[in-house]
CSV table of C-alpha atoms in Angstrom, one decimal:
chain,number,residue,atom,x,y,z
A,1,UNK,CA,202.6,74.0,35.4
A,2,UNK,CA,201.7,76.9,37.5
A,3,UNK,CA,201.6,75.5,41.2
A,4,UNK,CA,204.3,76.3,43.4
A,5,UNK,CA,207.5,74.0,43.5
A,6,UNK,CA,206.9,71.3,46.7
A,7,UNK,CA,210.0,69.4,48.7
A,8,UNK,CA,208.8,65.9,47.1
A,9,UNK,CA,209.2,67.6,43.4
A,10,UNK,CA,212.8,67.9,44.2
A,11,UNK,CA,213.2,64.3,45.7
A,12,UNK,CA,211.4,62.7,42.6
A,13,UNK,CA,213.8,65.1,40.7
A,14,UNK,CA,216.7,64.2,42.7
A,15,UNK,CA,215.8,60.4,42.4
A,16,UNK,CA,215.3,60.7,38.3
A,17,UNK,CA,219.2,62.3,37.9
A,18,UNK,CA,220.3,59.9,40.5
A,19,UNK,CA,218.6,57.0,38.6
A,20,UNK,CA,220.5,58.6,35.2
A,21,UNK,CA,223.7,58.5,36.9
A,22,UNK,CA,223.6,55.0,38.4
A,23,UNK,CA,222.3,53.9,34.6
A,24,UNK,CA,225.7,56.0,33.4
A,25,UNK,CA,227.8,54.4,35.8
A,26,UNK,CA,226.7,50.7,34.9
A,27,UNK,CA,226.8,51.4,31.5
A,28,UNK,CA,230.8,52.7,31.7
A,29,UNK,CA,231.1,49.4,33.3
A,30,UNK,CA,229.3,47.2,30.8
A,31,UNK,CA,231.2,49.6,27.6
A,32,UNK,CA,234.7,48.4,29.2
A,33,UNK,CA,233.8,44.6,29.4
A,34,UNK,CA,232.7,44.8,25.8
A,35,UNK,CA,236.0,46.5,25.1
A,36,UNK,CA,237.8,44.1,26.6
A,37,UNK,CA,235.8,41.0,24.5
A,38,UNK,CA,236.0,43.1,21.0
A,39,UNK,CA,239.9,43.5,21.8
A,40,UNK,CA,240.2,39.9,21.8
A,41,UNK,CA,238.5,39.1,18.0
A,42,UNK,CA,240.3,40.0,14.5
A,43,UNK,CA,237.8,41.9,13.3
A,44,UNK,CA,238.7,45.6,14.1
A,45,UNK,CA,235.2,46.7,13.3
A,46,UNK,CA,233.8,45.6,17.1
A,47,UNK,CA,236.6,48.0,18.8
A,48,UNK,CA,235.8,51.0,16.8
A,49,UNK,CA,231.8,50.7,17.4
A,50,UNK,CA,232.3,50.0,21.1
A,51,UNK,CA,234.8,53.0,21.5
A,52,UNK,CA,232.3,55.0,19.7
A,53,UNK,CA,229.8,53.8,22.6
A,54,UNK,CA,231.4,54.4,25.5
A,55,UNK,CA,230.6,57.8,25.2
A,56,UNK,CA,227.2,57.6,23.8
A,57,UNK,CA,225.7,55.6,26.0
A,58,UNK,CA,226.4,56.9,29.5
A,59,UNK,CA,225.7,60.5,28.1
A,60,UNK,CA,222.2,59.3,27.3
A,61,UNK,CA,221.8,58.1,30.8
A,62,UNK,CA,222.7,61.1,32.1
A,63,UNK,CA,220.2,63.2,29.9
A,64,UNK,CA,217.4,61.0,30.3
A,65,UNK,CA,217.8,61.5,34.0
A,66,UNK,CA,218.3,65.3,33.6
A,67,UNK,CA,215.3,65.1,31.3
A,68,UNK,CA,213.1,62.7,33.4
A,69,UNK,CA,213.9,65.4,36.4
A,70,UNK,CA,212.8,68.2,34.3
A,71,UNK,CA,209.7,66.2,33.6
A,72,UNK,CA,208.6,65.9,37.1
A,73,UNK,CA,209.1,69.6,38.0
A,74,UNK,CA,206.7,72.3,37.9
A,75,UNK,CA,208.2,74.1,35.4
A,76,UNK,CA,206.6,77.2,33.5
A,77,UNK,CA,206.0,76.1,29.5
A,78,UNK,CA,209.0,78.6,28.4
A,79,UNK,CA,210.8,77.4,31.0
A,80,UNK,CA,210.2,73.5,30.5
A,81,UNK,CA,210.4,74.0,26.2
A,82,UNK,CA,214.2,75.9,26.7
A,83,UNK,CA,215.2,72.8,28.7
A,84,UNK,CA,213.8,70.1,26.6
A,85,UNK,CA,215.8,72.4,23.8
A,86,UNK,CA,219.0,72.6,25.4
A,87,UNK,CA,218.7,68.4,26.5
A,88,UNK,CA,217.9,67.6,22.6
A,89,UNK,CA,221.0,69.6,21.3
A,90,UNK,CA,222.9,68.3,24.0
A,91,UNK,CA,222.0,64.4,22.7
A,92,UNK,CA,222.4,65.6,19.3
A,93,UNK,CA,225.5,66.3,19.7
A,94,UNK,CA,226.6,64.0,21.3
A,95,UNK,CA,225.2,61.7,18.9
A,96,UNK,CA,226.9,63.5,15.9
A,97,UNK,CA,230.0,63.3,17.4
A,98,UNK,CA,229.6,59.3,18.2
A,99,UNK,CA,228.6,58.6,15.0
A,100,UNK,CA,231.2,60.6,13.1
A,101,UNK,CA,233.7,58.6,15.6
A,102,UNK,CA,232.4,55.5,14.7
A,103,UNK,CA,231.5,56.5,10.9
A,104,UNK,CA,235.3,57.6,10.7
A,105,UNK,CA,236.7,54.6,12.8
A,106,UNK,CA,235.2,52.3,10.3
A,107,UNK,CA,236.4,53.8,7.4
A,108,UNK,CA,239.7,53.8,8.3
A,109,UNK,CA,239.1,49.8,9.3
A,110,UNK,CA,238.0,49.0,6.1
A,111,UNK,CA,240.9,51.2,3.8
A,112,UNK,CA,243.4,49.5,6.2
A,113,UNK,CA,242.0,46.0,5.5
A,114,UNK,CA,242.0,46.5,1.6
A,115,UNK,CA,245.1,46.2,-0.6
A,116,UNK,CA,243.0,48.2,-3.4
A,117,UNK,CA,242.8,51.3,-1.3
A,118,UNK,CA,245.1,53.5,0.2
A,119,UNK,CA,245.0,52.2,3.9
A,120,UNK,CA,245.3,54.5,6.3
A,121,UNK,CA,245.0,57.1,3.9
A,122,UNK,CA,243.1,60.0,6.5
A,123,UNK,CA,241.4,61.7,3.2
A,124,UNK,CA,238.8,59.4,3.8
A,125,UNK,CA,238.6,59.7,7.2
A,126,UNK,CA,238.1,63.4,7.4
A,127,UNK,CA,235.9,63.4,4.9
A,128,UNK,CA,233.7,61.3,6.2
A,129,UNK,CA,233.8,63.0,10.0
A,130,UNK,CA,233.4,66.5,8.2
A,131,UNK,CA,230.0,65.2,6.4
A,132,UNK,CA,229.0,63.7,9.5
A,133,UNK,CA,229.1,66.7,11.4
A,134,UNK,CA,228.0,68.9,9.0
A,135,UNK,CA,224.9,66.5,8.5
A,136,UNK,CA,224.5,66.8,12.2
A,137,UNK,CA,224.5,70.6,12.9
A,138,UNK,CA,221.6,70.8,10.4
A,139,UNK,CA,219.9,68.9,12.5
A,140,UNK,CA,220.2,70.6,15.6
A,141,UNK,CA,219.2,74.2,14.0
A,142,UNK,CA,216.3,72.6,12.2
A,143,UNK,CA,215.3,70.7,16.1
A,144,UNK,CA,215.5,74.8,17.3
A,145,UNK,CA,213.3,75.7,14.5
A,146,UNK,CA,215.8,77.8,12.6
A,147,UNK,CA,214.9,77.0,9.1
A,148,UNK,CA,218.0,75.5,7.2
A,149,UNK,CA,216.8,76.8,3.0
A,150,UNK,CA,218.3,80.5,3.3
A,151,UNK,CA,221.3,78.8,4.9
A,152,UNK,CA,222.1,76.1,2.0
A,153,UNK,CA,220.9,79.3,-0.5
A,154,UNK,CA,223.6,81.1,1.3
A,155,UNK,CA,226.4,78.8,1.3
A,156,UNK,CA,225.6,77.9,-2.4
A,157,UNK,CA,226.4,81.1,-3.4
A,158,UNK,CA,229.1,81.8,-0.8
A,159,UNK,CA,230.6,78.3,-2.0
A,160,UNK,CA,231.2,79.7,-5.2
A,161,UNK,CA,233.2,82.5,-4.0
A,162,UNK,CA,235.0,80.3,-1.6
A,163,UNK,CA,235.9,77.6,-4.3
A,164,UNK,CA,237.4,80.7,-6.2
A,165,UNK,CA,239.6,81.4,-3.1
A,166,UNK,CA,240.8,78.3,-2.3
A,167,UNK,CA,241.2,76.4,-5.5
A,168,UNK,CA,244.5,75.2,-4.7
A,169,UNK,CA,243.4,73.8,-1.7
A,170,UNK,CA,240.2,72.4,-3.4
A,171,UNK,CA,243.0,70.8,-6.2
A,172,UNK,CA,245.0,69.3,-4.1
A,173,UNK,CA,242.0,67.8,-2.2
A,174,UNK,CA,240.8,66.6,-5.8
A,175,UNK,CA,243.8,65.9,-6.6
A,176,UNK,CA,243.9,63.2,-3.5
A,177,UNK,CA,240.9,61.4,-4.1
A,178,UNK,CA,241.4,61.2,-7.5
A,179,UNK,CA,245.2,59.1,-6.3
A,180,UNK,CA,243.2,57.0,-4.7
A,181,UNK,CA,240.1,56.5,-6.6
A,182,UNK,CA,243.0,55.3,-9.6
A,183,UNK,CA,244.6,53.0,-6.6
A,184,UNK,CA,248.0,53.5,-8.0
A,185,UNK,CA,249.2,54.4,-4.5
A,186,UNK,CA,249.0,53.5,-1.4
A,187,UNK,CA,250.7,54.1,2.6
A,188,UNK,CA,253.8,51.9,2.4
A,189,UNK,CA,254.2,52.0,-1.0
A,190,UNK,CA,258.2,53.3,-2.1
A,191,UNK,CA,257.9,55.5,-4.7
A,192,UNK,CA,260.0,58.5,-6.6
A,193,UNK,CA,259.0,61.6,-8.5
A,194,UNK,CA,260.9,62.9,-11.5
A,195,UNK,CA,262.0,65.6,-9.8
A,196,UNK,CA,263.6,63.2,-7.0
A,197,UNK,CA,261.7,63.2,-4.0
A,198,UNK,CA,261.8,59.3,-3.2
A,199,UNK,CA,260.4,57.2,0.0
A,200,UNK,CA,257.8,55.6,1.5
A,201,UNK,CA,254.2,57.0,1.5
A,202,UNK,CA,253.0,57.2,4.7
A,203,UNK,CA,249.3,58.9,4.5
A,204,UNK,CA,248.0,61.1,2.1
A,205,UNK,CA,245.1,63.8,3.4
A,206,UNK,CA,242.9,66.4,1.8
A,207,UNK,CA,246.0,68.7,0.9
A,208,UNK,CA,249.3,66.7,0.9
A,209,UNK,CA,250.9,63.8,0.7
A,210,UNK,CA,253.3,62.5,3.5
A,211,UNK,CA,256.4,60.2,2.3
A,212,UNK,CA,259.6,59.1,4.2
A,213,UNK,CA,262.5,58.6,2.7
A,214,UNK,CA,265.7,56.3,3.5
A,215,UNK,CA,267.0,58.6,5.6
A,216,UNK,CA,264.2,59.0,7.9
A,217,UNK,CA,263.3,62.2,7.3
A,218,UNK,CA,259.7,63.2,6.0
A,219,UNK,CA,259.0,64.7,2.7
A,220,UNK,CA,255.7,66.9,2.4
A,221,UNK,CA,254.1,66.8,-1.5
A,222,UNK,CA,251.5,68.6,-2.1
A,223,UNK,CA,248.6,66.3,-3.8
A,224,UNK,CA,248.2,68.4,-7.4
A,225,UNK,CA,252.0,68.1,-7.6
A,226,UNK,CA,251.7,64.5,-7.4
A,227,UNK,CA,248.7,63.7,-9.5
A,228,UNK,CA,251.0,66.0,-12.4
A,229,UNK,CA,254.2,64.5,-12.3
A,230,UNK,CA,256.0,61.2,-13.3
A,231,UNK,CA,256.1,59.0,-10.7
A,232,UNK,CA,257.4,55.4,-10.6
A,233,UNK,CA,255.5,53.1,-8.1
A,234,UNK,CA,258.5,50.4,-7.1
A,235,UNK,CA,255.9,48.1,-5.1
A,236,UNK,CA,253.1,48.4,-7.6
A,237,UNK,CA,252.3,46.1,-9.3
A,238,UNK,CA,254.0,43.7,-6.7
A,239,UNK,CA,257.0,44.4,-3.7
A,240,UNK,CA,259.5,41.8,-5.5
A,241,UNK,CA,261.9,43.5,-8.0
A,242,UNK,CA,265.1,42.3,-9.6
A,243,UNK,CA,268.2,44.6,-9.6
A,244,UNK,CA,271.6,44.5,-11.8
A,245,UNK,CA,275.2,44.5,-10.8
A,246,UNK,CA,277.8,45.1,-12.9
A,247,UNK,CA,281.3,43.1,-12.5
A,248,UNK,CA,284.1,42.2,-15.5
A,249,UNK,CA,286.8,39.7,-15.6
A,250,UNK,CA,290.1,39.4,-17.2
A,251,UNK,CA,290.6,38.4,-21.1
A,252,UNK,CA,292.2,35.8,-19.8
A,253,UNK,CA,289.6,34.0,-17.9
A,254,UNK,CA,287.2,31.3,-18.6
A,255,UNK,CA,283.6,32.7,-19.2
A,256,UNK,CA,281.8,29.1,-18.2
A,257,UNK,CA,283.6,29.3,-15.1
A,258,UNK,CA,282.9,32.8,-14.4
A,259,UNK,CA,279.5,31.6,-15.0
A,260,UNK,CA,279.2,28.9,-12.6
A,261,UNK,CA,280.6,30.7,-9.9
A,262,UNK,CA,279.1,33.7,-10.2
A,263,UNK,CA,275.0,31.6,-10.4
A,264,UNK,CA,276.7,29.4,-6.6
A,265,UNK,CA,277.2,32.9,-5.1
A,266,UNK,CA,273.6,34.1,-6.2
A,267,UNK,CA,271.9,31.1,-5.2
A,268,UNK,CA,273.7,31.3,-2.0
A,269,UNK,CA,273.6,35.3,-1.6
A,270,UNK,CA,269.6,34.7,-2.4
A,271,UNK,CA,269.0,31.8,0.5
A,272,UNK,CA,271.3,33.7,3.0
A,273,UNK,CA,270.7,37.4,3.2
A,274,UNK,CA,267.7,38.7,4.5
A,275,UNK,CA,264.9,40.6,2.0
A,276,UNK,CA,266.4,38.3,-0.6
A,277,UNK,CA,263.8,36.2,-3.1
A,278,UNK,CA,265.4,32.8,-2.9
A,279,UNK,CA,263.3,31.4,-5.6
A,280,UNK,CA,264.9,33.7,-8.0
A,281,UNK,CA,267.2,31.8,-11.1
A,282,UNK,CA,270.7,33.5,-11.5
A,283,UNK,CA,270.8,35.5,-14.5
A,284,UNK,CA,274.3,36.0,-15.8
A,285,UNK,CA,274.4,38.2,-19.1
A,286,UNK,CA,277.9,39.0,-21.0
A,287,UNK,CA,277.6,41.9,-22.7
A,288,UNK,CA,281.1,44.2,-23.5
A,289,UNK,CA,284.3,43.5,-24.4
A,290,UNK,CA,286.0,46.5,-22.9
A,291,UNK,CA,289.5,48.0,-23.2
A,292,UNK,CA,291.1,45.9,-20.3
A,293,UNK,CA,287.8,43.1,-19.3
A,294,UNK,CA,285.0,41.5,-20.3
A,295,UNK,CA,282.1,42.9,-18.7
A,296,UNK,CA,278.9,41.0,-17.6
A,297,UNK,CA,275.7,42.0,-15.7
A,298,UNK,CA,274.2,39.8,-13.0
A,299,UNK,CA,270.8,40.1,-11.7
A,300,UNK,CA,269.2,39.7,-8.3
A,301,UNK,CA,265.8,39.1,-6.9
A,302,UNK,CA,265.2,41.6,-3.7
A,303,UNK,CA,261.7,41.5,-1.4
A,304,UNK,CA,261.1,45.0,-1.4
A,305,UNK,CA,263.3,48.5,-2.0
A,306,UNK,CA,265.2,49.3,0.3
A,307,UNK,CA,266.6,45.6,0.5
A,308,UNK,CA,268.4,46.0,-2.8
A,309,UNK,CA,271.7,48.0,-0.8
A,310,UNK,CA,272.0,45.4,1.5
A,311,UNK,CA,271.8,42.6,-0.9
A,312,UNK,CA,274.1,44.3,-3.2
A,313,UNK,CA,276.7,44.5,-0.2
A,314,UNK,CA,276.5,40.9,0.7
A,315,UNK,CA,277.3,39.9,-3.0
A,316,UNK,CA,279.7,41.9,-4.0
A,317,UNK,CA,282.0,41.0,-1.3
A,318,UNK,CA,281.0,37.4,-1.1
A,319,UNK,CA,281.7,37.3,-5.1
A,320,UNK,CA,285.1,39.2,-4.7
A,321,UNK,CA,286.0,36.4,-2.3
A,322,UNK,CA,285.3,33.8,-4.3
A,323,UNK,CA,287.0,35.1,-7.6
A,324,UNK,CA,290.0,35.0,-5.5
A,325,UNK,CA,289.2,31.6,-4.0
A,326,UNK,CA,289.6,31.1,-7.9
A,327,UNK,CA,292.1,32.7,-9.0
A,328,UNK,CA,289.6,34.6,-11.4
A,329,UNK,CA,291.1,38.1,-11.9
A,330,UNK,CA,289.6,41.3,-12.3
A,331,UNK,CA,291.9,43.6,-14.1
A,332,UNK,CA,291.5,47.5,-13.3
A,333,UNK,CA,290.6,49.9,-15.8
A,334,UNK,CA,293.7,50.3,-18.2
A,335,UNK,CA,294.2,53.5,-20.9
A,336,UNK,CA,296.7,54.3,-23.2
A,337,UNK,CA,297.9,57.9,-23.4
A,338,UNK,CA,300.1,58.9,-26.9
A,339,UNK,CA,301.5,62.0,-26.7
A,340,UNK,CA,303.1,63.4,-29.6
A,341,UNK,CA,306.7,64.2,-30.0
A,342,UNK,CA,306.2,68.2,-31.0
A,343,UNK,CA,303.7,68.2,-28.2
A,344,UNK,CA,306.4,67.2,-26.0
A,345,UNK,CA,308.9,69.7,-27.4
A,346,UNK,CA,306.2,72.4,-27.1
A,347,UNK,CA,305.3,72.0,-23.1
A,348,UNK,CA,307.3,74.7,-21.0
A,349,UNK,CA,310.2,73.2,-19.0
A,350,UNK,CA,309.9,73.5,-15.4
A,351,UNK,CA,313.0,73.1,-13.3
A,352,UNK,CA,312.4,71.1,-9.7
């Protein structure tokens, strides 16, 4: 327009950006009450797409007003396309950044919902917010007419020297899908490498892979590592493991008793301590007649791990007690030592 800017162009302007704000305002209000519905239903889903929302939606109040406003002035054509440029990467934006929350926030839903995938495993996540807003800023230079071919020419063939720089980086992001595409790990899973490291995973992103061990302290493993090494999966295929303790008794004793006893404490180890599987059958298994006992293995059903050193506590002792409730021995280890007569003669005197 090219007429000169009049007081009731500013009040319809002023009443268009009050009109977005109100609409902003009412909208916050209406995001929260939906936040506080979708917090109240199991599925997960509803929280993430309403968090994502309650930033959208009063933005695009406030830029329809701001837009609306801009509508009604009389601005020059340079001046009004700039504007209407600057409002549409504005909403972009915003947009790309709602979506790639929400995009993301389901993601993370879904992997934490499903045993086959590594929940909370933030590979996934970032992945899928990187893409988003990548996918997005294409957008906004093609909406400013900056054509987007020489750019994706040029990051073709930059890619190619960038891939050559980082290619550890790009193999232990590889490396990390790849764990997880197999689905023979995921967060809470106790596992241990052949070179020791041992714990609980806890997430595994794009480069590395977090695990804690007993001790609380956090252990960082690179993913190509990982993916290249032994590993033994101790909750894979399922959490409940058996363990072996080994115990002796004397010569002297009778193995069918030994027997029975030993099976009442496991039964009664197994109902008692906590992490314990008390549908698990004793298993009592002589197997060496050594120099001074008879040796035996019994084996224990544990939940999970890290319950086996607490289980293994509570029947040791309780067993001890009852052998001597018993009167079942356990001889100590006993060797014989021979020692020559011209040895003896040969070893230098000492005087005390």
């Amino acid at each position: 327009m090219n007429r000169a800017l009049e007081l009731q162009d500013l009040i319809r302007a002023g009443v268009a950006v009050g009109a977005g704000l109100v609409l902003a305002l009412l909208a916050r209000m209406l995001m929260r009450w939906l936040g506080r519905h979708a917090e109240r239903t199991r599925w997960e889903g509803d929280d993430v797409i309403v968090g994502a929302l309650r930033t959208m939606v009063p933005w695009a109040a406030v830029l329809g007003g701001l837009a609306a406003a801009a509508a009604l002035l009389p601005l020059t054509r340079v001046v009004g396309r700039t504007v209407n440029q600057g409002l549409t990467v504005v909403m972009i934006t915003v947009v790309t950044l709602t979506v790639a929350r929400g995009v993301g926030g389901m993601v993370g839903a879904i992997t934490q919902s499903r045993s086959g995938v590594a929940s909370s495993a933030s590979i996934f996540v970032n992945i899928t917010r990187v893409s988003v807003v990548a996918l997005g800023f294409l957008v906004i230079l093609q909406s400013l007419g900056i054509s987007i071919a020489p750019l994706l020419t040029a990051l073709g063939v930059g890619g190619l020297a960038v891939a050559l720089a980082l290619q550890d980086t790009l193999a232990n992001l590889f490396a990390g899908i790849h764990i997880l595409a197999s689905r023979t790990v995921r967060t809470g899973d106790y596992i241990r490498l052949t070179s020791g490291e041992e714990g609980y995973v806890v997430d595994i992103n794009w480069r590395q892979t977090t695990i804690r061990n007993l001790s609380q302290n956090l252990v960082i493993i690179p993913n190509g590592k990982l993916a290249g090494t032994n590993m033994t999966n101790f909750s894979r295929p399922g959490e409940d493991m058996t363990i072996m303790v080994q115990a002796g008794v004397g010569y002297d004793s009778d193995l069918e008793h030994v027997e029975r006893v030993t099976a009442e404490v496991v039964t009664e180890v197994m109902k008692d301590v906590e992490g314990a599987v008390p549908e698990h059958e004793p298993a009592i298994r002589f197997h060496t007649f050594a120099d001074s006992r008879i040796n035996f293995t019994v084996i224990l059903g544990v939940g999970e791990f890290s319950d086996q050193y607490r289980i293994k506590h509570e029947f040791i002792k309780r067993l001890h007690r009852r052998f001597r409730a018993e009167g079942i021995g356990v001889p100590p280890p006993q060797h014989d030592v021979t020692v020559r007569r011209e040895d003896l003669a040969s070893m230098p005197h000492q005087r005390v």
